Coordinates of N, CA and C and ligand atoms in Angstrom, one line a residue:
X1109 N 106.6 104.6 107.5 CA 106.1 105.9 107.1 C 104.5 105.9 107.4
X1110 N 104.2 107.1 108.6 CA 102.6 107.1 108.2 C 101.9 107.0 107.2
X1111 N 102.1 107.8 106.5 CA 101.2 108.3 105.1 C 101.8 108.3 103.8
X1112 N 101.5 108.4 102.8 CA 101.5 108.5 101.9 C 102.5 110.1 101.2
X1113 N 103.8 109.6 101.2 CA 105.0 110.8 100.7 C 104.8 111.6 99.7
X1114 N 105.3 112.6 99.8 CA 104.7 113.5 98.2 C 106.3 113.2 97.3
X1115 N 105.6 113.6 96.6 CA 107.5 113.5 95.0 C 108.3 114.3 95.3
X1116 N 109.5 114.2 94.8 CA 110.4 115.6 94.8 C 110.8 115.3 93.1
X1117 N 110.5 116.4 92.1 CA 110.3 116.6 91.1 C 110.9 117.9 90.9
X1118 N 111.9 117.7 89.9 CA 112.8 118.7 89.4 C 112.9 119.0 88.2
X1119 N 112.7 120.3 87.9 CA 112.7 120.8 86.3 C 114.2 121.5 86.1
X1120 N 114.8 120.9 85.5 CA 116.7 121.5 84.8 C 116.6 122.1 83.6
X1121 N 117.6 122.6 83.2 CA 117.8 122.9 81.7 C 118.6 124.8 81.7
X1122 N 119.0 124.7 80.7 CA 120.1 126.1 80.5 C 118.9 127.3 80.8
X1123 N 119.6 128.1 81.2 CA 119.2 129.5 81.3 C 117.6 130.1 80.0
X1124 N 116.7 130.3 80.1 CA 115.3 130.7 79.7 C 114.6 129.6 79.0
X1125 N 114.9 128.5 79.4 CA 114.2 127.6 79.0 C 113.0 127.0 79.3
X1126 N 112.5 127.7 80.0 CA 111.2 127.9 80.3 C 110.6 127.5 81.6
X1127 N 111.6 126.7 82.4 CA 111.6 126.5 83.6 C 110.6 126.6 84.4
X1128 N 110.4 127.7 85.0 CA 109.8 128.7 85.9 C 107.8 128.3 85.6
X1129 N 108.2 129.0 84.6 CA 106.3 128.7 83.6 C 106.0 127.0 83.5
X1130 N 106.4 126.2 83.6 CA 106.4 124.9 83.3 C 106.3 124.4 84.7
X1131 N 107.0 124.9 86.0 CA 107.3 124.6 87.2 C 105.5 125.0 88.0
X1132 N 105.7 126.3 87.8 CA 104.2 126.7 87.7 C 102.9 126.1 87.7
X1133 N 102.8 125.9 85.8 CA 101.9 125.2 85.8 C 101.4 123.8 86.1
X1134 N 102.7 122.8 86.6 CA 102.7 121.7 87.0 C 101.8 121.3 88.1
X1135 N 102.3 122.8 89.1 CA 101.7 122.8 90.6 C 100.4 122.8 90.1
X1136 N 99.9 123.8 89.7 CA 98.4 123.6 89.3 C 97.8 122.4 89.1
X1137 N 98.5 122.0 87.8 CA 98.1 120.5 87.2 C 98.0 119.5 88.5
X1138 N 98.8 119.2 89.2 CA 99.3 118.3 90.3 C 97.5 118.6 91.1
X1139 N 97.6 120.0 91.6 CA 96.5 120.7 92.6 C 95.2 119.7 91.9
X1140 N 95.4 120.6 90.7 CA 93.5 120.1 90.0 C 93.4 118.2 89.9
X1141 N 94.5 117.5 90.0 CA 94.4 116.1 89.9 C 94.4 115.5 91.5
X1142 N 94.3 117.0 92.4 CA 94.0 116.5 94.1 C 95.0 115.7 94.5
X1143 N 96.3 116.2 94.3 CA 97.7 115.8 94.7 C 98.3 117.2 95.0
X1144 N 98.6 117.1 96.6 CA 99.1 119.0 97.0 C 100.3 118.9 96.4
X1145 N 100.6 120.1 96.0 CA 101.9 120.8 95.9 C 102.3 121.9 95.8
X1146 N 103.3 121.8 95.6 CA 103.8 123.4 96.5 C 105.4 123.5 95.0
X1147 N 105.5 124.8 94.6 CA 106.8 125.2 94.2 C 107.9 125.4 95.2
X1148 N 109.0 125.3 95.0 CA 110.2 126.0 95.3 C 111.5 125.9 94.3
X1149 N 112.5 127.2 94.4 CA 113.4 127.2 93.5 C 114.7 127.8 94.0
X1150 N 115.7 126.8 93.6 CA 117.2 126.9 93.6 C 118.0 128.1 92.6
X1151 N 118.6 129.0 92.9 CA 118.9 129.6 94.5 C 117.6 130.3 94.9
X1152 N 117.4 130.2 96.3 CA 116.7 130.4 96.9 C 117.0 131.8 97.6
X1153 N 116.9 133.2 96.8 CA 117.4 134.4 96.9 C 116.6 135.2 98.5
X1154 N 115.9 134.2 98.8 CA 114.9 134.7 100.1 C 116.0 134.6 101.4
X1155 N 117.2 133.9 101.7 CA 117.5 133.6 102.9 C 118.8 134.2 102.8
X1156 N 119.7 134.5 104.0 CA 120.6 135.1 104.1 C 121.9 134.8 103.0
X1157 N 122.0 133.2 103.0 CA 122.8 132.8 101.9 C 122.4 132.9 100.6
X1158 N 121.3 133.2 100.0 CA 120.7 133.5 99.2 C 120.4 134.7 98.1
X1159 N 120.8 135.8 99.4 CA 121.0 137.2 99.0 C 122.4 137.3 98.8
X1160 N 123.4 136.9 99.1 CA 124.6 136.9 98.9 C 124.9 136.2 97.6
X1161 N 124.2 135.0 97.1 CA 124.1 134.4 95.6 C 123.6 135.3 94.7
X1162 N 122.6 135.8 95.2 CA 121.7 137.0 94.1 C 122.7 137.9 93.9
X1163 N 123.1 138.5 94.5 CA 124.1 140.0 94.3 C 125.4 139.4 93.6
X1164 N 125.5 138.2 94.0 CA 126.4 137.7 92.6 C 126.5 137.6 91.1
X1165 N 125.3 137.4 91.3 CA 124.5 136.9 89.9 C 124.3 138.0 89.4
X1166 N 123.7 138.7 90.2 CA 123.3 140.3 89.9 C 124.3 141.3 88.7
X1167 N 125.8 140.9 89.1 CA 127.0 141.5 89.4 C 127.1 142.7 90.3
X1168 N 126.6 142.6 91.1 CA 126.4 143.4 92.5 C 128.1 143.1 93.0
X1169 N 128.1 142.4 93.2 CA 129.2 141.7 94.0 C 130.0 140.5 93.3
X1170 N 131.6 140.1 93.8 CA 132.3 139.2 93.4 C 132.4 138.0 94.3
X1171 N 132.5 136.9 93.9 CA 132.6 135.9 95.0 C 133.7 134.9 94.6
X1172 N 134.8 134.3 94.8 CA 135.6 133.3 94.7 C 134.5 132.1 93.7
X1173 N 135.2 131.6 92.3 CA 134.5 130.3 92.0 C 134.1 129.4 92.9
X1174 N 135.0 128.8 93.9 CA 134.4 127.4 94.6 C 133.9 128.0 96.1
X1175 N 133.9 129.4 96.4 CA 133.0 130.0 97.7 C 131.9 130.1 96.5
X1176 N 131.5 130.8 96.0 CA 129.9 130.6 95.2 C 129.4 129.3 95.4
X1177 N 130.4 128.2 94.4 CA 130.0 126.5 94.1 C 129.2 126.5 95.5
X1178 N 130.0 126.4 97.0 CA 129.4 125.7 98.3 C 128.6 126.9 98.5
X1179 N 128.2 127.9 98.1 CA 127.3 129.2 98.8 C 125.8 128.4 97.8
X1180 N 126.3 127.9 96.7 CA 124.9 127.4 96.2 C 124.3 126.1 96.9
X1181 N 125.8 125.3 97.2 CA 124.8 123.8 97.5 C 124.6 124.1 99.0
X1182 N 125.2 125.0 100.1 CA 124.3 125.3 101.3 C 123.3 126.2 101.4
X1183 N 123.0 126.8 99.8 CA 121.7 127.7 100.0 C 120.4 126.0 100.0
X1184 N 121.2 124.7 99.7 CA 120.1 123.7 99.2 C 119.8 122.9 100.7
X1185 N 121.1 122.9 101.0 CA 121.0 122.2 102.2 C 120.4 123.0 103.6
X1186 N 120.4 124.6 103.6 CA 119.8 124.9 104.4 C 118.0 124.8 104.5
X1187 N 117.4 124.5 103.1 CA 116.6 124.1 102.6 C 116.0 122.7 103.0
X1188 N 116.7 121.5 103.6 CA 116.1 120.1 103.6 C 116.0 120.0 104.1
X1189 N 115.9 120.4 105.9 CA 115.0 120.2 106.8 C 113.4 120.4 106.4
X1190 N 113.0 121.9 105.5 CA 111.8 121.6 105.7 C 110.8 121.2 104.2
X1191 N 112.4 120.8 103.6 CA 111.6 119.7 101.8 C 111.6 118.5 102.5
X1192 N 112.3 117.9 103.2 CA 111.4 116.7 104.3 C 110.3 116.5 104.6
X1193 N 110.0 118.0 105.6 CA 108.7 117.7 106.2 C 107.9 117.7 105.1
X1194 N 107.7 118.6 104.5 CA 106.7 118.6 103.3 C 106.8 117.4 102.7
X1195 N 107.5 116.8 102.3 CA 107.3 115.4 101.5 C 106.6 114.7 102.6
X1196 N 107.3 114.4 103.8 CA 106.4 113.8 104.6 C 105.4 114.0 104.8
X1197 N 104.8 115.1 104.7 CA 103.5 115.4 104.8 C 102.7 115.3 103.9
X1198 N 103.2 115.0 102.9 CA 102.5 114.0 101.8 C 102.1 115.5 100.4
X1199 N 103.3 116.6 100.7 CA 103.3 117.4 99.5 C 104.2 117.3 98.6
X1200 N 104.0 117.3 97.4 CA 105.1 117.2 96.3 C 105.1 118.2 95.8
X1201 N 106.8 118.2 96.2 CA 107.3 119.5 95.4 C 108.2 119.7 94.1
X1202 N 107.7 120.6 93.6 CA 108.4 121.0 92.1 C 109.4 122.0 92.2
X1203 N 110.4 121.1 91.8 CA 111.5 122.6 91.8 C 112.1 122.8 90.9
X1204 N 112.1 124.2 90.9 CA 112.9 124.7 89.4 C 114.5 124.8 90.0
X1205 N 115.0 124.0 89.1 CA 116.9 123.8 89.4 C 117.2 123.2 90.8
X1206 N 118.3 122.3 91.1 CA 118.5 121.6 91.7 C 120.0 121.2 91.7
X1207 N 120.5 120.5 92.7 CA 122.0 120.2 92.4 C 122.7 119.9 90.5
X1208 N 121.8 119.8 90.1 CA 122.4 119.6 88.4 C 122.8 121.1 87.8
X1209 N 122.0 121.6 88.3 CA 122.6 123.2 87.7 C 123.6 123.8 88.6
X1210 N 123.7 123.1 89.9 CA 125.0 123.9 90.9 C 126.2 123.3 89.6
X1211 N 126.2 121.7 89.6 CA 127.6 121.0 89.2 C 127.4 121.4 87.2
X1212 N 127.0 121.7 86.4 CA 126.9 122.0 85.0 C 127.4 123.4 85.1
X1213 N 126.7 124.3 85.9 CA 127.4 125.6 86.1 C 128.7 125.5 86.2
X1214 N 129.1 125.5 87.7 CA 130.4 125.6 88.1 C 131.3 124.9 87.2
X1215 N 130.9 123.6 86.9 CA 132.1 122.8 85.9 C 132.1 123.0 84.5
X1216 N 131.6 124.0 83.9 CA 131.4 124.6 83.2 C 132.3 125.8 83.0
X1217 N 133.0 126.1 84.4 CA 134.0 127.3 84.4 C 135.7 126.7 84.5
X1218 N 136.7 127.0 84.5 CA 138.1 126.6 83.9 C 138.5 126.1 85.2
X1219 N 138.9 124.7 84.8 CA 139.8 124.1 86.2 C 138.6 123.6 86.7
X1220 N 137.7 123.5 86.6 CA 136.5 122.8 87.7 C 136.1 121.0 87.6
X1221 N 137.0 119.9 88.1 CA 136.1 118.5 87.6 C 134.7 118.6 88.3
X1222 N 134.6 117.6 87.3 CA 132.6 117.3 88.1 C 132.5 116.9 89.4
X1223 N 133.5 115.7 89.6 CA 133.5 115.5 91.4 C 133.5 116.0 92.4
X1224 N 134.4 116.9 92.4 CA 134.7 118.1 93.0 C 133.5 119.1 93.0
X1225 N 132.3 119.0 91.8 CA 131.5 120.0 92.1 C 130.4 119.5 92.9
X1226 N 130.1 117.8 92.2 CA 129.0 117.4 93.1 C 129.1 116.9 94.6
X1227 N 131.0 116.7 95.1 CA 130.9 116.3 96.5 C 130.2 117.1 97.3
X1228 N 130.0 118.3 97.6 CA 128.8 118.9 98.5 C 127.4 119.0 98.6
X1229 N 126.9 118.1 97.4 CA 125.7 117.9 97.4 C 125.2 116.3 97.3
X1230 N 126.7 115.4 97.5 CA 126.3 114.5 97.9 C 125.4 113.9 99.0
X1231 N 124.2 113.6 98.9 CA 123.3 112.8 100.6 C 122.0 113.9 100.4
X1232 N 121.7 115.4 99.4 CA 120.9 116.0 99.2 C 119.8 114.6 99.3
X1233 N 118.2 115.3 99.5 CA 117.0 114.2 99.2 C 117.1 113.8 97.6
X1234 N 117.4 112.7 97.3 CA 117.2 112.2 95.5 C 115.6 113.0 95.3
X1235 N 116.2 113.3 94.2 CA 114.6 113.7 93.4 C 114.2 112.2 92.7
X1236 N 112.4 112.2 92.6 CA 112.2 111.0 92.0 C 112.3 111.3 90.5
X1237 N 111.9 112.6 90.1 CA 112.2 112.6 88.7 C 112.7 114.1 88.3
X1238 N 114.0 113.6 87.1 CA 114.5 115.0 86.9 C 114.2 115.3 86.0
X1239 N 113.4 116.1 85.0 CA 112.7 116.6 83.3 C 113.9 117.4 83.1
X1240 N 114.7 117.5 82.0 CA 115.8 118.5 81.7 C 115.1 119.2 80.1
X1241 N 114.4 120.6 80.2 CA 114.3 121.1 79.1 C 115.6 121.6 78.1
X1242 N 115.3 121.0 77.3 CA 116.5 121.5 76.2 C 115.7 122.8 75.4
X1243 N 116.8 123.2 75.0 CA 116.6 124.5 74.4 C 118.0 125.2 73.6
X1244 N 118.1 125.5 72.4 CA 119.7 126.0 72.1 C 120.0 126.9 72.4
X1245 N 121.3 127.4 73.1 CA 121.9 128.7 73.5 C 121.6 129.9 72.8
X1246 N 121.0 129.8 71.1 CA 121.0 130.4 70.0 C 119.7 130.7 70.2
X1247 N 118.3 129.9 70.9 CA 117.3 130.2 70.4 C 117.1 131.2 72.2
X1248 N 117.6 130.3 73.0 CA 117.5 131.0 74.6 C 117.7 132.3 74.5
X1249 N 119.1 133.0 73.6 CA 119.6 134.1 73.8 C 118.5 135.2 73.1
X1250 N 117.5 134.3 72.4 CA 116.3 135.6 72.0 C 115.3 135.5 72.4
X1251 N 115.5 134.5 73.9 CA 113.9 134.5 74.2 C 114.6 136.2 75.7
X1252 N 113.6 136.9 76.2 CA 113.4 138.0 77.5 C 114.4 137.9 78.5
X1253 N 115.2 138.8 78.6 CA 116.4 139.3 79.1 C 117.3 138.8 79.4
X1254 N 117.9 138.2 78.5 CA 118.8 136.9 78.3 C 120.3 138.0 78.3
X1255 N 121.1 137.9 79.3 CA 122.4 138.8 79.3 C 122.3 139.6 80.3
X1256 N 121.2 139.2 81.3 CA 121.3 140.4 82.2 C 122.4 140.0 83.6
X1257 N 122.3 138.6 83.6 CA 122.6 138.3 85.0 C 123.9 137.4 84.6
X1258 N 124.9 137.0 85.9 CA 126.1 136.7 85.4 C 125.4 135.2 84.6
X1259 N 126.6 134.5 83.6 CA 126.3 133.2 83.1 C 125.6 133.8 81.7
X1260 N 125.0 134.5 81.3 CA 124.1 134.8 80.8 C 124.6 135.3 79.0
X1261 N 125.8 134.1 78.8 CA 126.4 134.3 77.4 C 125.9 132.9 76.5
X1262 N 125.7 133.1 75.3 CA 125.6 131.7 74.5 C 126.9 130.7 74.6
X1263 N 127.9 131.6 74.7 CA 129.3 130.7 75.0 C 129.4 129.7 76.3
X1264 N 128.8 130.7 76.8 CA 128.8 129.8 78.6 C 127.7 129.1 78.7
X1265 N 127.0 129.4 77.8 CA 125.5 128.2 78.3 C 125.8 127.0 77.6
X1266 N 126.4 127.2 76.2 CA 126.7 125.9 75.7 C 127.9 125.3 76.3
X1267 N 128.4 125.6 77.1 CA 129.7 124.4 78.2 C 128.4 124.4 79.1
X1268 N 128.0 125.1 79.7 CA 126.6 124.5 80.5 C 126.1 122.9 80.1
X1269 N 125.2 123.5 78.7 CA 124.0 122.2 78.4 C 125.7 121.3 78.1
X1270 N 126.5 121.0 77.7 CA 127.8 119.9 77.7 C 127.7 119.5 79.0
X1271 N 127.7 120.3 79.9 CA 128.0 119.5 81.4 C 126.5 118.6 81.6
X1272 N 125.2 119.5 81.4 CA 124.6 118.5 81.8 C 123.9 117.3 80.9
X1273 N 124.8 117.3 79.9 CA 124.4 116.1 78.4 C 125.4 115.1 79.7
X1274 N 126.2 115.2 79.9 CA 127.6 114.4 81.1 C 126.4 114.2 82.2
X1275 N 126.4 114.4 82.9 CA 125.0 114.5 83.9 C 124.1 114.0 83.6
X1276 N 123.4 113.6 82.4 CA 122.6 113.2 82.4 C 123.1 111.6 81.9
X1277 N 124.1 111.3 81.5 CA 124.5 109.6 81.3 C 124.4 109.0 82.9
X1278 N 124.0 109.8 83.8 CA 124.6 108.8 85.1 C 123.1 108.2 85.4
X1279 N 122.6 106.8 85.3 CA 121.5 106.1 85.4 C 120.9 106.3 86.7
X1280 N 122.0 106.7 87.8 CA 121.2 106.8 89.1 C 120.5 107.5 89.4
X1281 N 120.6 108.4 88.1 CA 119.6 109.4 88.8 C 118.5 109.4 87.9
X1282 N 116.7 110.2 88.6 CA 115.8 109.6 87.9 C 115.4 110.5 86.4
X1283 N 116.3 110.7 85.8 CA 116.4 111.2 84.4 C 115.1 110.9 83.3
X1284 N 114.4 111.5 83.0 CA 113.5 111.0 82.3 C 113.3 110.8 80.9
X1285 N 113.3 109.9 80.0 CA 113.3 109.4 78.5 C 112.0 110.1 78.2
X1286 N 112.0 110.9 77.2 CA 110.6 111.2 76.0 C 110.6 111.9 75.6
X1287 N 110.0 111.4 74.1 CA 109.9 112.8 73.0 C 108.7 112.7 73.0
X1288 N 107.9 114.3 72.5 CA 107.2 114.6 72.4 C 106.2 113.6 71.5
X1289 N 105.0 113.0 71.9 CA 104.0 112.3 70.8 C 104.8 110.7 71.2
X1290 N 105.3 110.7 71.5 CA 106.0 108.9 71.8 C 105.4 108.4 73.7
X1291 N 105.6 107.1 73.2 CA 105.0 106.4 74.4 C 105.9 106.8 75.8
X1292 N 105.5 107.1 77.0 CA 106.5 107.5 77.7 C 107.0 106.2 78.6
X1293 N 108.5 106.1 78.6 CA 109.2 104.6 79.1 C 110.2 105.5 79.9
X1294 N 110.9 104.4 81.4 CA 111.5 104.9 81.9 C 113.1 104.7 81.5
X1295 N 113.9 105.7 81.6 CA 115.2 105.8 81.3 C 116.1 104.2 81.6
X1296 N 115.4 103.6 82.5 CA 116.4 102.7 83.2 C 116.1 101.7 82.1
X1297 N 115.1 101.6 81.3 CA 114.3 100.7 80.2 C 115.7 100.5 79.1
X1298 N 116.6 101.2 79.3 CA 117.2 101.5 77.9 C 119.0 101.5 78.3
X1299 N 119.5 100.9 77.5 CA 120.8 101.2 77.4 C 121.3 102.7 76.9
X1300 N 121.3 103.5 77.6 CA 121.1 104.8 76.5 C 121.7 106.3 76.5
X1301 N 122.7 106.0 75.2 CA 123.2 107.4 75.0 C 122.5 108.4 74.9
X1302 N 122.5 109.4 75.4 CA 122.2 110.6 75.4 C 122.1 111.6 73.9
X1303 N 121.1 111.8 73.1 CA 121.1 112.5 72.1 C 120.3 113.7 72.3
X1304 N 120.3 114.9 71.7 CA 119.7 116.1 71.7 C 117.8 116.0 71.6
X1305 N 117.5 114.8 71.0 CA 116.1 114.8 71.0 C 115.5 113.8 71.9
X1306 N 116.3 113.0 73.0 CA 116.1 112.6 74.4 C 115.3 113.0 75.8
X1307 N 115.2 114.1 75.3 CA 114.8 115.5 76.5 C 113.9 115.9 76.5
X1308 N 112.7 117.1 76.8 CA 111.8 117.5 76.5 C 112.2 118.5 75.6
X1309 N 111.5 119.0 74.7 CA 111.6 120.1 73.7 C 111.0 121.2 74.2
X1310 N 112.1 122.2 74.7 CA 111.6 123.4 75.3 C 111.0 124.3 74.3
X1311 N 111.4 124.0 73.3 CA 110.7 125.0 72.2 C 109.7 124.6 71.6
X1312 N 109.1 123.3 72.1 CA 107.7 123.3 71.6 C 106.9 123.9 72.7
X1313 N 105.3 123.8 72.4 CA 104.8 125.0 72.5 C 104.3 124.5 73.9
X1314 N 104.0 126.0 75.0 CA 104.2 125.7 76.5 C 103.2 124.5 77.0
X1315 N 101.9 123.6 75.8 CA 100.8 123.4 76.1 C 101.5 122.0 76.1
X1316 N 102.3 121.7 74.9 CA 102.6 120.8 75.0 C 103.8 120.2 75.6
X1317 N 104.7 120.6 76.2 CA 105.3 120.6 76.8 C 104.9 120.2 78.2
X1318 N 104.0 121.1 78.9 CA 103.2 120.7 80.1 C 102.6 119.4 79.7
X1319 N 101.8 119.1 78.8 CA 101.5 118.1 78.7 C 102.3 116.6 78.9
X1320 N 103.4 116.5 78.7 CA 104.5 116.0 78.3 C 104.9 116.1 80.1
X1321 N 105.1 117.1 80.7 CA 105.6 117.2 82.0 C 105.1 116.4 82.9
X1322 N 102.9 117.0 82.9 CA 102.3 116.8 83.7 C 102.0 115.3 83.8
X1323 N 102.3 114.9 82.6 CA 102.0 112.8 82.8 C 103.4 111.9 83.2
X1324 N 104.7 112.6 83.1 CA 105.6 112.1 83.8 C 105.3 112.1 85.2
X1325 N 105.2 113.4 85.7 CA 105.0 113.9 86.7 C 104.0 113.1 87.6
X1326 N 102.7 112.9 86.7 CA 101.4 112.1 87.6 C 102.0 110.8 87.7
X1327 N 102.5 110.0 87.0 CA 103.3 108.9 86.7 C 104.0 108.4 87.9
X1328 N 104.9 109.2 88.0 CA 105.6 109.6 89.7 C 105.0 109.7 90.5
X1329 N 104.2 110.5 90.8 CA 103.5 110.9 92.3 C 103.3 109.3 92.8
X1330 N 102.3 108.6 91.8 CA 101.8 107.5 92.1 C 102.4 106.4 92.4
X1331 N 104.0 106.2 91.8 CA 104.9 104.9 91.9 C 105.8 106.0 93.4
X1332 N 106.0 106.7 93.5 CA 106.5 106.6 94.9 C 106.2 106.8 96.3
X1333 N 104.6 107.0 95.9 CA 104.3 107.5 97.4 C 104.4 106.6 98.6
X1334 N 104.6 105.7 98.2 CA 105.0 104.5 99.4 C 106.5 104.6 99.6
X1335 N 106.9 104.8 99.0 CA 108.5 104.7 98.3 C 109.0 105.2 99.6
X1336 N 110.4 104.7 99.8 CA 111.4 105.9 100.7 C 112.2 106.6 100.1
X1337 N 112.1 108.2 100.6 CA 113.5 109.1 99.8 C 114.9 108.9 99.9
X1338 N 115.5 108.5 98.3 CA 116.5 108.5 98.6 C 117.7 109.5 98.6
X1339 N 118.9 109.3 98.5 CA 120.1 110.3 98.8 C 120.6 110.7 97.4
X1340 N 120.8 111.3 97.3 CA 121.6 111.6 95.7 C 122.7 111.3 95.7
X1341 N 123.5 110.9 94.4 CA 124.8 110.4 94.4 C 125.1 109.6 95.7
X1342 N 124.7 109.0 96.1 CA 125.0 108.3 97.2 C 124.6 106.6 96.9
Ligands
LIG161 N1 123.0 128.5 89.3 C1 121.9 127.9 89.9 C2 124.3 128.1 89.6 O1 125.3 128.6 89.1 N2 124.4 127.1 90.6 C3 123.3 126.5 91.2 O2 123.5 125.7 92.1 C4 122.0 127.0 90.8 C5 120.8 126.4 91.5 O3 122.2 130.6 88.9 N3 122.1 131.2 85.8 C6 122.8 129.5 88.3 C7 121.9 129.2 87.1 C8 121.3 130.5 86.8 C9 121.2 131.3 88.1 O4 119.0 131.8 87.8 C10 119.9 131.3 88.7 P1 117.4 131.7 88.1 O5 116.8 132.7 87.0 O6 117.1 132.3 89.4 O7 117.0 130.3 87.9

């Protein structure tokens, strides 16, 4: 590798959990510590497959369960030619949602195993670290226009966050251990079941929270820039 790789850093978690705002201010954070980066976000409603995802979601339009599932993971893969370059070019990018919310969604809907939802996004770029904000279905549904878009029930979010509590036992991937005010250690440090206060606390407050993001995050930049990217599930 010529130079020095930027991260691929992914923010997960159920529907208004703050995602977006946290994705955000990361980039900044990353900027002002003179490490480039750049946002992007899954689905990616900008490109031809993209608008056909949106009008779904929208309820614009109907789409077959497993034509949506691969309409999402090739909105990601039409995407990795140029989250490559950018990494290679030594930018780290933050992305809000990523193949974890394609397979927690979909297998979240009747008849769907998880295999089946992650085989198409198997060999995506591995992200070096995944932050999953938690947040409860109960508290999401009273945070700003929660019900507008399909998915958008307390019933369905909670088989959601189930799928990705499952999702998150698999070690290979870079899942990150901490609670709030505790020393931050890496997931792989631990034999370790998955509990509700494992995660970041979306409902603490956006300052601290970022706080909590932005030092995983710096954490990373710096243990992989040598590093090679790897493949997901693979
Ligand atoms: N979603 C998102 C999926 O069902 N599959 C996917 O692969 C991805 C990336 O789309 N309800 C769902 C999760 C959300 C919605 O919402 C996208 P937003 O506000 O654009 O993140």
């Amino acid at each position: 590798m010529a130079g020095k790789r930027g991260a691929l850093i992914v923010l997960e978690g159920v529907d208004r959990a703050g995602k977006t705002t946290q994705c955000k201010k990361l980039v900044q954070a990353l900027q002002q510590n003179g490490r480039p980066a750049e946002m992007m976000r899954f689905p990616d409603r900008s490109t031809t497959i993209g608008q056909l995802i949106s009008s779904y979601l929208e309820k614009k339009s109907d789409l077959e369960d497993h034509t949506v599932h691969l309409l999402f993971s090739a909105n990601r893969w039409e995407l990795v030619p140029l989250m490559k370059k950018k990494l290679e070019q030594g930018i780290n990018l933050v992305v809000d949602r990523y193949a974890f919310s394609g397979v927690a969604f979909t297998s979240a809907k009747p008849g769907f195993c998880l295999d089946w939802c992650k085989n198409p996004d198997v060999g995506l770029p591995k992200p070096d670290l995944v932050m999953f904000l938690k947040l409860s279905p109960t508290e999401a549904s009273l945070r700003g226009q929660f019900g507008e878009e399909r998915y958008e029930t307390s019933v369905f979010q909670r088989a959601v966050q189930q799928k990705f509590e499952h999702l998150m036992k698999d070690a290979s991937v870079n899942w990150q251990f901490c609670s709030l005010g505790l020393p931050i250690l890496p997931l792989t440090a631990f034999h370790w079941t998955w509990t509700p206060n494992d995660v970041i606390d979306a409902s603490a407050s956006i300052e601290d929270v970022h706080e909590d993001i932005a030092t995983h995050s710096l954490n990373t930049v710096s243990t992989v820039e040598n590093q090679p990217l790897g493949e997901l599930w693979k």
